[in-house]
Coordinates of C-alpha atoms in Angstrom, one line a residue:
M20 CA 10.4 -22.5 20.4
S21 CA 9.4 -21.0 23.7
E22 CA 6.5 -22.6 25.1
N23 CA 4.2 -20.3 24.0
G24 CA 4.9 -21.4 20.5
H25 CA 6.6 -18.6 19.4
D26 CA 10.4 -19.2 17.2
S27 CA 13.1 -18.1 20.4
S28 CA 16.2 -19.3 18.6
G29 CA 19.0 -16.8 18.6
V30 CA 19.5 -15.5 14.5
V31 CA 20.4 -12.3 13.1
K32 CA 18.3 -11.7 9.7
R33 CA 20.1 -9.8 7.0
L34 CA 17.7 -7.5 5.3
G35 CA 20.0 -6.4 2.7
P36 CA 24.0 -6.7 2.5
M37 CA 24.6 -3.6 5.1
Q38 CA 21.9 -4.6 7.5
T39 CA 21.1 -6.7 9.5
V40 CA 18.4 -7.1 12.9
E41 CA 19.0 -9.7 15.6
L42 CA 16.7 -12.5 16.8
P43 CA 14.8 -13.1 19.3
M44 CA 14.5 -9.9 20.1
R45 CA 11.5 -8.6 23.7
R46 CA 8.9 -11.8 23.1
F47 CA 5.6 -11.2 25.4
N48 CA 3.8 -14.3 26.5
D49 CA 0.0 -15.4 25.9
H50 CA -1.3 -13.4 29.5
D51 CA 0.8 -10.6 28.7
L52 CA -1.8 -7.0 28.6
V53 CA 0.1 -5.0 25.6
D54 CA -1.0 -1.3 25.1
Y55 CA -0.8 -2.3 21.4
C56 CA -2.2 -5.3 19.2
I57 CA -1.3 -4.0 15.8
V58 CA -2.9 -6.6 13.0
G59 CA -0.7 -7.1 9.8
V60 CA 3.3 -5.5 9.7
G61 CA 3.0 -3.3 5.9
S62 CA 3.2 -0.4 5.2
A63 CA 0.6 0.9 7.7
G64 CA 1.2 -0.8 10.3
G65 CA 5.3 -1.0 10.0
V66 CA 4.9 2.4 10.4
L67 CA 3.0 2.3 13.2
L68 CA 5.1 -0.7 15.4
Q69 CA 7.5 2.4 15.5
R70 CA 5.9 4.9 16.5
L71 CA 4.4 3.5 19.5
A72 CA 7.2 2.1 20.4
R73 CA 9.6 4.5 19.7
A74 CA 6.7 6.3 22.8
G75 CA 7.6 3.6 25.3
F76 CA 4.2 1.5 24.9
K77 CA 4.1 -2.3 24.8
V78 CA 3.2 -3.1 21.3
V79 CA 2.9 -6.3 19.6
G80 CA 2.2 -6.8 16.0
L81 CA 0.5 -10.2 13.8
E82 CA 1.3 -11.0 10.4
A83 CA 0.3 -13.9 8.9
G84 CA 3.4 -13.9 6.9
P85 CA 7.3 -14.8 7.4
F86 CA 9.8 -12.1 8.8
W87 CA 12.0 -11.9 5.6
D88 CA 15.7 -12.8 5.2
T89 CA 16.4 -10.5 2.1
E90 CA 20.1 -13.0 1.6
R91 CA 18.4 -15.7 2.4
D92 CA 15.0 -15.9 1.0
W93 CA 14.5 -13.6 -2.0
V94 CA 16.4 -14.5 -4.7
S95 CA 17.1 -11.9 -8.3
D96 CA 14.6 -14.2 -10.7
E97 CA 11.1 -13.8 -11.3
A98 CA 8.8 -16.4 -10.8
G99 CA 11.1 -16.7 -7.4
A100 CA 9.5 -14.0 -6.1
H101 CA 5.6 -15.3 -5.7
K102 CA 6.1 -15.7 -2.3
L103 CA 5.8 -12.6 -1.7
Y104 CA 2.4 -12.3 -2.7
W105 CA -0.5 -13.2 -0.6
N106 CA -1.6 -15.9 -3.2
D107 CA -4.4 -17.6 -0.6
L108 CA -8.5 -18.5 -1.7
R109 CA -10.6 -15.3 -2.5
I110 CA -13.1 -15.3 -4.5
T111 CA -13.4 -13.1 -6.8
G112 CA -16.7 -11.8 -9.1
G113 CA -19.0 -9.0 -10.4
A114 CA -18.9 -8.3 -14.1
D115 CA -15.4 -6.7 -13.7
A116 CA -13.7 -8.8 -11.7
L117 CA -10.2 -7.8 -10.1
A118 CA -7.0 -10.4 -10.1
L119 CA -6.5 -10.9 -6.4
G120 CA -2.1 -11.8 -5.4
A121 CA 0.9 -10.5 -6.8
N122 CA -0.5 -6.6 -8.2
N123 CA -2.2 -5.8 -4.9
S124 CA -1.0 -7.2 -1.7
G125 CA 1.7 -8.5 0.2
H126 CA 2.6 -11.5 2.7
G127 CA 5.2 -10.6 4.9
V128 CA 7.1 -8.2 7.4
G129 CA 6.6 -5.2 5.4
G130 CA 3.5 -6.5 3.7
G131 CA 3.0 -4.9 0.0
S132 CA 5.4 -2.6 0.9
V133 CA 8.7 -5.3 0.0
H134 CA 7.5 -5.6 -3.9
W135 CA 5.9 -2.1 -4.3
A136 CA 7.2 -0.2 -7.2
A137 CA 7.6 2.1 -4.9
F138 CA 6.6 4.9 -6.5
V139 CA 5.9 7.7 -4.2
P140 CA 3.6 10.6 -5.9
R141 CA 1.4 12.4 -3.1
F142 CA -2.6 12.6 -3.6
H143 CA -3.7 16.1 -5.3
P144 CA -5.6 18.7 -2.3
S145 CA -8.6 17.9 -5.2
D146 CA -8.4 14.4 -4.0
F147 CA -9.4 15.5 -0.2
E148 CA -12.7 16.8 -1.5
V149 CA -13.4 15.1 -4.5
Y150 CA -17.1 15.4 -3.9
T151 CA -17.5 19.2 -3.2
R152 CA -15.0 19.7 -6.3
D153 CA -16.8 17.4 -8.8
G154 CA -20.1 16.2 -7.3
V155 CA -18.9 12.4 -7.5
G156 CA -17.5 10.0 -4.7
C157 CA -16.5 11.7 -1.2
D158 CA -15.0 13.8 0.3
W159 CA -12.3 13.2 2.8
P160 CA -13.1 13.7 6.4
I161 CA -9.5 15.1 6.9
S162 CA -7.9 18.5 4.2
Y163 CA -4.5 17.7 2.3
E164 CA -2.9 20.8 4.9
E165 CA -3.4 18.3 7.9
L166 CA -1.9 15.9 5.9
K167 CA 0.8 17.8 4.2
P168 CA 3.7 17.7 7.4
Y169 CA 3.0 14.0 7.8
Y170 CA 3.9 13.5 3.3
A171 CA 7.2 15.3 3.9
L172 CA 8.1 13.7 6.5
I173 CA 7.6 10.2 5.5
E174 CA 10.0 12.0 2.6
K175 CA 12.2 12.3 4.1
E176 CA 11.8 8.6 6.4
M177 CA 11.8 6.4 3.6
P178 CA 14.0 7.8 1.5
A179 CA 11.9 10.1 -1.2
S180 CA 14.2 10.8 -4.7
G181 CA 12.5 12.5 -7.2
P182 CA 12.7 16.2 -9.3
A183 CA 13.7 19.4 -7.4
H184 CA 10.4 20.8 -8.8
F185 CA 7.1 18.7 -9.1
P186 CA 4.5 20.9 -10.8
W187 CA 1.2 19.3 -9.9
G188 CA -0.8 19.3 -7.2
D189 CA 0.5 21.2 -4.1
P190 CA 4.0 21.7 -6.1
H191 CA 6.9 20.2 -3.8
S192 CA 10.7 19.1 -3.8
Y193 CA 12.4 16.0 -2.7
P194 CA 14.4 15.3 -0.1
Y195 CA 17.1 13.4 -2.7
G196 CA 17.5 14.6 -6.1
P197 CA 16.5 12.1 -9.2
H198 CA 17.8 9.2 -9.9
P199 CA 19.3 8.2 -14.4
V200 CA 16.2 7.7 -16.4
G201 CA 16.2 4.4 -17.9
A202 CA 14.3 3.7 -21.6
N203 CA 10.7 4.1 -20.4
G204 CA 11.5 7.8 -19.0
N205 CA 13.3 8.0 -22.0
I206 CA 9.8 7.2 -24.1
L207 CA 7.0 9.0 -22.0
A208 CA 9.1 12.0 -22.1
A209 CA 9.5 11.7 -26.4
G210 CA 5.9 10.9 -27.0
C211 CA 5.1 13.9 -24.7
A212 CA 7.3 16.6 -25.5
K213 CA 5.5 16.0 -29.1
L214 CA 2.5 16.4 -27.9
G215 CA 3.5 19.0 -25.7
I216 CA 2.4 18.0 -22.5
R217 CA 4.6 18.2 -19.0
V218 CA 6.7 15.3 -17.6
C219 CA 8.7 14.9 -14.4
L220 CA 11.5 12.9 -14.5
G221 CA 13.8 11.1 -12.3
G222 CA 10.6 10.6 -9.4
P223 CA 9.4 10.4 -7.0
V224 CA 10.3 7.2 -5.7
A225 CA 11.4 5.3 -2.8
I226 CA 14.9 3.9 -3.8
M227 CA 18.0 5.3 -2.3
A228 CA 19.5 7.7 -4.9
G229 CA 22.4 8.0 -2.7
S230 CA 24.1 5.7 0.0
R231 CA 22.9 6.3 3.5
T232 CA 24.4 5.1 6.8
D233 CA 23.1 1.3 6.2
R234 CA 21.6 1.8 3.5
P235 CA 23.8 1.2 -0.1
H236 CA 21.9 3.0 -3.4
C237 CA 20.4 2.1 -6.8
I238 CA 22.5 -0.7 -8.4
Y239 CA 19.5 0.1 -11.3
R240 CA 19.3 -3.8 -12.2
G241 CA 15.1 -3.6 -12.2
F242 CA 13.9 -5.9 -10.0
C243 CA 11.9 -4.1 -7.6
I244 CA 8.7 -5.1 -7.4
Q245 CA 10.7 -9.0 -6.5
G246 CA 12.0 -7.3 -3.2
C247 CA 14.6 -5.3 -3.2
K248 CA 18.1 -7.4 -2.2
V249 CA 20.0 -4.6 -2.3
G250 CA 18.5 -2.6 0.4
A251 CA 17.7 0.3 -1.7
K252 CA 14.0 0.2 -2.3
Q253 CA 12.0 1.0 0.7
S254 CA 9.8 -0.6 2.8
T255 CA 8.6 -0.5 5.7
L256 CA 10.7 -4.1 7.2
I257 CA 14.0 -2.1 6.6
S258 CA 13.4 1.2 7.0
H259 CA 10.5 1.3 10.3
V260 CA 10.8 -2.2 11.1
P261 CA 14.4 -2.8 13.2
D262 CA 13.6 0.8 15.1
A263 CA 10.4 -0.6 16.5
L264 CA 12.6 -4.4 17.9
G265 CA 15.2 -1.5 19.0
H266 CA 12.2 0.1 21.2
G267 CA 10.8 -3.2 22.4
A268 CA 8.5 -3.7 20.0
E269 CA 7.8 -7.7 19.3
V270 CA 6.5 -9.2 15.9
R271 CA 5.3 -12.0 15.7
D272 CA 5.4 -14.0 12.1
H273 CA 3.5 -16.3 10.7
S274 CA 0.7 -15.3 12.7
M275 CA -2.5 -15.6 11.1
A276 CA -5.7 -13.4 13.0
A277 CA -9.1 -15.5 13.0
R278 CA -10.8 -12.6 15.4
V279 CA -10.6 -9.2 17.2
N280 CA -12.4 -10.3 20.8
L281 CA -15.3 -8.5 22.5
G282 CA -14.9 -8.1 26.0
R283 CA -18.2 -8.1 28.2
D284 CA -17.0 -4.0 29.0
G285 CA -18.3 -4.0 25.3
R286 CA -14.2 -3.2 24.6
V287 CA -12.0 -5.1 22.0
S288 CA -10.5 -7.3 25.0
G289 CA -7.7 -8.6 21.9
V290 CA -7.1 -10.8 18.8
T291 CA -6.8 -14.5 18.4
Y292 CA -4.8 -16.1 16.2
F293 CA -3.1 -18.6 14.6
D294 CA 0.7 -19.1 15.6
R295 CA 2.9 -21.0 13.4
A296 CA 2.0 -24.4 14.5
G297 CA -1.7 -24.1 13.7
R298 CA -2.3 -23.9 17.2
E299 CA -4.8 -21.3 18.6
R300 CA -3.8 -18.4 20.7
E301 CA -5.0 -15.5 21.8
Q302 CA -2.9 -11.9 22.4
R303 CA -5.1 -10.1 24.7
A304 CA -4.6 -5.8 24.4
R305 CA -5.5 -2.8 25.9
A306 CA -6.1 -1.2 21.8
V307 CA -6.2 -3.5 18.8
I308 CA -5.4 -1.3 15.5
V309 CA -6.1 -3.9 12.5
S310 CA -3.5 -2.9 9.5
G311 CA -5.2 -6.0 6.7
Y312 CA -4.8 -4.3 4.2
A313 CA -7.8 -3.4 1.8
I314 CA -9.5 -7.4 1.3
E315 CA -7.9 -8.8 4.7
T316 CA -8.9 -6.2 7.1
P317 CA -12.7 -6.2 6.5
R318 CA -12.8 -9.8 5.9
L319 CA -11.2 -10.0 9.9
L320 CA -13.9 -7.6 11.6
L321 CA -16.3 -9.9 9.4
N322 CA -15.5 -12.9 10.6
S323 CA -15.1 -11.3 14.0
A324 CA -19.5 -10.9 14.5
C325 CA -20.2 -11.6 17.8
P326 CA -23.9 -11.6 19.4
R327 CA -23.3 -8.0 20.1
H328 CA -22.2 -6.9 16.8
P329 CA -23.5 -10.0 14.5
H330 CA -22.8 -8.6 11.2
G331 CA -19.1 -8.3 11.8
L332 CA -17.2 -5.3 13.8
A333 CA -17.5 -1.6 13.2
N334 CA -20.4 -2.5 10.2
G335 CA -23.5 -0.8 12.6
S336 CA -23.9 1.1 9.1
D337 CA -23.4 -2.1 6.8
T338 CA -20.3 0.1 5.1
L339 CA -17.7 -2.8 6.5
G340 CA -16.2 -3.9 3.4
R341 CA -18.4 -1.7 0.9
Y342 CA -17.0 1.5 -1.7
L343 CA -13.3 -1.3 -2.4
M344 CA -11.5 0.7 -4.9
A345 CA -9.0 -0.7 -7.4
Q346 CA -6.9 1.9 -9.8
A347 CA -7.5 1.3 -14.1
G348 CA -3.9 0.4 -15.1
N349 CA -3.7 -0.7 -18.1
V350 CA 0.0 -1.0 -19.3
I351 CA 0.6 0.0 -23.6
L352 CA 3.2 -2.1 -24.6
G353 CA 5.5 -0.1 -28.0
R354 CA 7.6 -1.8 -30.1
F355 CA 10.9 0.5 -31.2
D356 CA 13.1 -0.1 -34.4
E357 CA 16.3 0.8 -31.4
L358 CA 16.9 -1.9 -29.1
Q359 CA 15.0 0.1 -25.3
R360 CA 15.9 -2.5 -22.0
Q361 CA 14.0 -1.4 -20.5
Y362 CA 14.3 -3.9 -17.4
K363 CA 17.2 -0.9 -16.4
A364 CA 16.3 1.4 -13.9
P365 CA 13.2 1.4 -11.6
P366 CA 10.4 0.4 -13.3
A367 CA 8.7 3.9 -12.0
H368 CA 11.1 6.6 -12.8
A369 CA 8.6 8.7 -14.7
L370 CA 4.8 10.1 -15.6
T371 CA 3.0 12.7 -15.6
E372 CA 0.0 14.5 -13.9
E373 CA -1.2 16.3 -16.8
F374 CA -4.6 14.4 -16.8
Y375 CA -5.0 14.1 -13.1
E376 CA -8.3 17.0 -12.7
T377 CA -11.7 17.1 -13.3
D378 CA -11.4 19.1 -17.2
P379 CA -15.2 20.2 -18.3
K380 CA -13.9 19.1 -21.5
R381 CA -14.0 15.6 -21.1
D382 CA -17.1 13.5 -20.4
F383 CA -16.0 11.7 -17.4
A384 CA -15.5 13.2 -13.6
R385 CA -11.5 13.0 -11.7
G386 CA -8.8 11.6 -14.1
F387 CA -5.3 10.0 -14.3
A388 CA -1.9 9.8 -14.0
V389 CA 0.6 8.5 -16.4
Q390 CA 3.7 6.6 -15.6
T391 CA 6.3 4.2 -16.3
V392 CA 5.9 0.7 -15.7
G393 CA 9.1 -2.2 -16.4
P394 CA 7.6 -5.5 -16.7
L395 CA 10.6 -8.2 -16.5
P396 CA 10.4 -11.5 -18.7
I397 CA 6.9 -13.4 -16.7
A398 CA 5.0 -10.4 -17.1
M399 CA 5.4 -9.4 -20.3
A400 CA 4.8 -12.7 -21.4
K401 CA 1.3 -12.2 -19.7
Q402 CA 1.2 -8.8 -21.6
F403 CA 1.2 -10.3 -25.1
A404 CA -0.9 -13.1 -24.1
Q405 CA -3.6 -10.5 -23.8
A406 CA -2.9 -7.6 -25.9
K407 CA -2.0 -9.6 -29.0
G408 CA -3.3 -13.0 -28.5
A409 CA 0.3 -14.6 -28.4
W410 CA 0.4 -17.7 -27.8
G411 CA 3.0 -20.8 -28.4
W412 CA 5.7 -20.0 -31.4
G413 CA 4.0 -16.8 -31.6
M414 CA 5.2 -16.0 -28.1
R415 CA 8.4 -17.8 -28.3
Q416 CA 8.4 -14.8 -30.9
V417 CA 6.8 -12.1 -29.6
M418 CA 9.1 -12.8 -26.8
M419 CA 12.8 -13.1 -28.7
D420 CA 11.8 -9.4 -29.7
S421 CA 11.0 -8.2 -26.2
N422 CA 13.9 -5.6 -26.4
H423 CA 12.3 -3.9 -28.6
W424 CA 9.4 -3.0 -26.4
G425 CA 9.1 -0.4 -23.7
A426 CA 6.0 0.1 -20.6
L427 CA 3.5 2.7 -20.2
A428 CA 0.9 2.9 -17.5
L429 CA -2.7 4.5 -17.3
L430 CA -3.3 4.9 -13.4
G431 CA -6.8 6.0 -13.8
E432 CA -9.5 7.0 -11.2
I433 CA -11.8 4.5 -10.1
L434 CA -15.0 6.2 -7.8
P435 CA -16.3 4.3 -4.9
W436 CA -19.1 2.4 -5.6
P437 CA -20.8 0.8 -2.4
D438 CA -21.6 -2.7 -5.0
N439 CA -17.7 -2.9 -4.9
R440 CA -17.5 -4.8 -1.6
V441 CA -15.5 -7.1 -0.2
E442 CA -18.1 -9.9 1.5
L443 CA -17.1 -13.6 3.5
A444 CA -17.6 -16.5 0.8
E445 CA -18.8 -20.4 1.9
E446 CA -15.2 -21.3 1.1
K447 CA -12.7 -21.5 4.1
D448 CA -9.0 -21.8 4.4
Q449 CA -6.1 -23.6 5.9
F450 CA -7.9 -22.3 9.2
G451 CA -10.9 -23.2 9.0
L452 CA -11.8 -19.1 8.2
P453 CA -14.4 -17.6 5.6
V454 CA -12.2 -16.1 2.8
A455 CA -13.2 -13.0 1.5
K456 CA -15.7 -13.3 -2.0
V457 CA -14.7 -9.3 -4.0
T458 CA -17.1 -8.1 -6.4
F459 CA -16.2 -5.2 -8.8
T460 CA -18.6 -4.2 -11.2
L461 CA -16.7 -0.6 -13.6
H462 CA -19.0 2.8 -13.8
D463 CA -19.8 4.5 -16.7
N464 CA -17.6 7.6 -15.4
D465 CA -15.2 4.7 -14.4
K466 CA -15.5 2.9 -18.3
K467 CA -15.4 6.4 -20.1
M468 CA -12.1 7.4 -17.9
I469 CA -10.1 4.4 -18.7
E470 CA -10.7 4.6 -22.4
F471 CA -10.4 7.8 -22.7
G472 CA -7.0 7.2 -20.8
K473 CA -5.9 4.4 -22.3
N474 CA -6.1 6.4 -26.2
K475 CA -4.1 8.9 -24.7
V476 CA -1.3 6.9 -23.5
M477 CA -1.3 4.6 -26.2
E478 CA -1.0 8.3 -28.9
I479 CA 1.5 9.0 -26.1
M480 CA 3.9 6.0 -27.7
A481 CA 2.9 7.0 -30.5
A482 CA 4.7 10.1 -30.7
A483 CA 7.4 8.4 -29.2
G484 CA 8.2 7.0 -32.6
A485 CA 6.9 3.4 -31.1
T486 CA 5.8 1.1 -34.6
E487 CA 3.2 -1.2 -32.6
V488 CA 1.3 -0.2 -30.2
V489 CA -0.8 -2.8 -28.0
Q490 CA -2.2 -2.4 -24.4
E491 CA -3.3 -4.9 -22.1
H492 CA -6.6 -4.4 -19.8
R493 CA -4.9 -4.3 -15.8
Y494 CA -6.3 -2.9 -12.3
A495 CA -3.6 -1.9 -9.6
H496 CA -3.5 -0.9 -6.0
L497 CA -6.3 -1.8 -4.0
V498 CA -7.9 0.7 -1.1
G499 CA -11.2 1.2 0.6
A500 CA -14.1 -0.8 2.3
A501 CA -13.1 0.0 5.5
R502 CA -13.9 4.4 5.2
M503 CA -13.1 6.5 7.7
G504 CA -15.7 9.7 8.2
N505 CA -17.5 11.9 9.6
D506 CA -20.6 10.5 9.5
S507 CA -20.9 6.8 11.4
A508 CA -23.9 6.5 9.2
T509 CA -22.3 6.4 6.4
S510 CA -18.5 5.5 6.8
V511 CA -16.3 2.4 8.7
V512 CA -13.9 4.6 11.4
D513 CA -13.7 8.5 12.0
R514 CA -10.0 10.8 11.1
Y515 CA -8.0 8.9 13.1
G516 CA -8.8 5.3 12.4
R517 CA -10.9 4.8 15.6
S518 CA -14.3 2.4 14.8
H519 CA -17.2 4.6 15.3
E520 CA -18.5 1.9 17.1
I521 CA -16.0 0.4 19.5
A522 CA -13.6 3.1 20.6
N523 CA -10.0 0.9 21.5
L524 CA -10.5 -0.9 18.0
F525 CA -8.5 1.1 15.0
V526 CA -8.5 1.0 12.1
C527 CA -4.8 2.8 9.8
D528 CA -4.9 1.2 6.3
G529 CA -5.8 1.5 2.8
S530 CA -9.1 0.7 3.8
I531 CA -9.9 3.3 5.2
L532 CA -9.0 5.9 2.4
P533 CA -12.6 7.4 0.7
T534 CA -11.4 7.7 -2.5
Q535 CA -8.2 7.0 -4.1
G536 CA -6.8 9.9 -6.5
S537 CA -4.9 8.5 -9.3
A538 CA -1.6 8.4 -7.5
N539 CA 0.0 5.5 -6.0
P540 CA -1.1 5.4 -2.8
G541 CA 1.3 4.2 -0.4
L542 CA 3.6 7.4 0.7
T543 CA -0.3 8.0 1.8
I544 CA -1.3 5.4 3.7
Q545 CA 2.2 5.5 5.0
A546 CA 1.9 9.3 6.5
L547 CA -1.4 8.1 8.0
A548 CA -0.6 5.7 10.0
A549 CA 1.8 8.6 10.9
R550 CA -1.0 11.0 11.9
T551 CA -2.8 8.4 13.7
A552 CA -0.1 7.2 15.9
D553 CA 0.9 10.9 16.3
Y554 CA -2.7 10.6 17.9
L555 CA -2.5 8.0 20.2
I556 CA 0.7 9.3 21.6
R557 CA -1.2 12.5 22.3
E558 CA -4.2 10.4 24.0
G559 CA -2.5 8.6 26.2
E560 CA -4.1 6.7 28.7
E561 CA -7.0 8.3 27.3
V562 CA -7.6 5.5 23.9
F563 CA -8.1 2.8 26.9
R564 CA -10.2 4.2 28.9
P565 CA -14.2 4.6 28.5
G566 CA -15.5 8.2 27.6
K567 CA -15.0 10.7 25.9
Y568 CA -12.2 11.5 23.7
S569 CA -10.5 14.3 21.8
M570 CA -11.0 15.0 18.0
E571 CA -8.0 18.2 17.8
P572 CA -5.8 17.7 16.0
P573 CA -2.2 16.0 17.5
P574 CA 1.1 17.8 17.7
F575 CA 3.2 17.2 14.7
R576 CA 6.4 15.0 15.7
K577 CA 8.8 14.4 13.7
D578 CA 11.2 13.2 16.7
L579 CA 10.1 9.7 17.0
S580 CA 11.7 8.9 13.4
P581 CA 14.1 6.2 13.0
P582 CA 17.3 7.3 13.0
A583 CA 20.0 8.8 11.2
T584 CA 15.7 10.2 8.9
W585 CA 14.9 13.7 9.8
G586 CA 17.0 16.6 8.7
H587 CA 19.0 14.5 6.0
G588 CA 18.6 15.4 2.5
I589 CA 19.5 17.6 0.0
R590 CA 17.1 19.4 0.7

């Protein structure tokens, strides 16, 4: 252990059977003034860390969880994956309280991307102008066209595997060809074919369909959301962090951010955090980027309240913490006479977005997607407990029959509402920091969408030949609570993630999304991070100086990609 409290032992961490990273990495001391301190090395933080380091900035990433060694720390066991999730205390409430933990947040380098299903559809052009088109929610301060080149870039960096033609939204193709179809993909295809609904099979999913460099191809064992020991599934832990370390970045794991500090000049001056020994320290920085995701980001900024900002940093509009969104994630289970063995494929590998857009014939705005999921036994038992009331011997019976069941999921757009929010609770964590209080209630439009969507997926399951169909009500994919916008009175950050109130404080993660669509948000989060990095690199020293700053779009750069990325694939 070095004198500054950071682990400096010389070790090699394995990030898969063929990929390694050597530690110690470059180390900054407490008294060093770095250019950027990034709080949270997850989907967005990992991309930002890599881009800024490659551009020559001094950058430190603080991560509350461990720096994973996938061979040592991860196991091919559903229960053993629980340490990948953010399971610290959070207080939940509201009429439709969210279940937090495994389904929507991560703990450790790579964040939630180490245990996501890696399904990577793009948002539709309509998602960026929901209010203009449909009179609900709000418009984004950027258009689909501004993010489109970053979608294509990140799809290659992951890389994404999928169909040669994806027909919805802005039709496009994928760098790698589609994966083989598993049981649930066949169920979705069969049901939709009977009902005349278009389907895409084999992706889009950020899982290697073929080996490349030190990343092997998928072996279809179904443990994607338990952490991919194979290294075929993308997480920023394996796709971006190694390149960041190779260009001088530091990742400081077991470092829990306590508050973002404000200097006498009214600009942020660094981050106070607790190190692995529980000691309070400060990393000085010329700019701070908060990338803690939809609950920990507003929590940190609220906990950073000070005399100049008594209600929290970047919260002069009282918007911080508000407009938290989750997607409807009902799981529809169907029993078939034939064996299904649904675990023999990536959980998410087929979908339809035929119901994505607002349909005037329906009595609600916006829509939903239908996707495959592949619950393993513990998840299935939870679903059967709710969907069938199974317990005791009844649970044993249904679980002995589990290989005859398949699963599809509704992924529906819940609109942003100001009363769905993150606040600070009276309870405190092990560091003495107030924990998050999360309040969530469905509104009429949300309820109508869920009811229609749930019934449609059950209809698809029955059309596929299921002899029994049941469903579990659940949520997925938290976003929002630090929304971006052009109006400082109704948003927290601008179109590049810069705080409206503090010019050298940025937020870049899923919390800045103004709306969430019916697509999984991971690709969009990483694309936004690449775009913000281009902006910061273009601005250079101006980020660190008081005064005016440019709002012009940055030049699109593909030379910052990790090695062996750009130009590969079949496109």
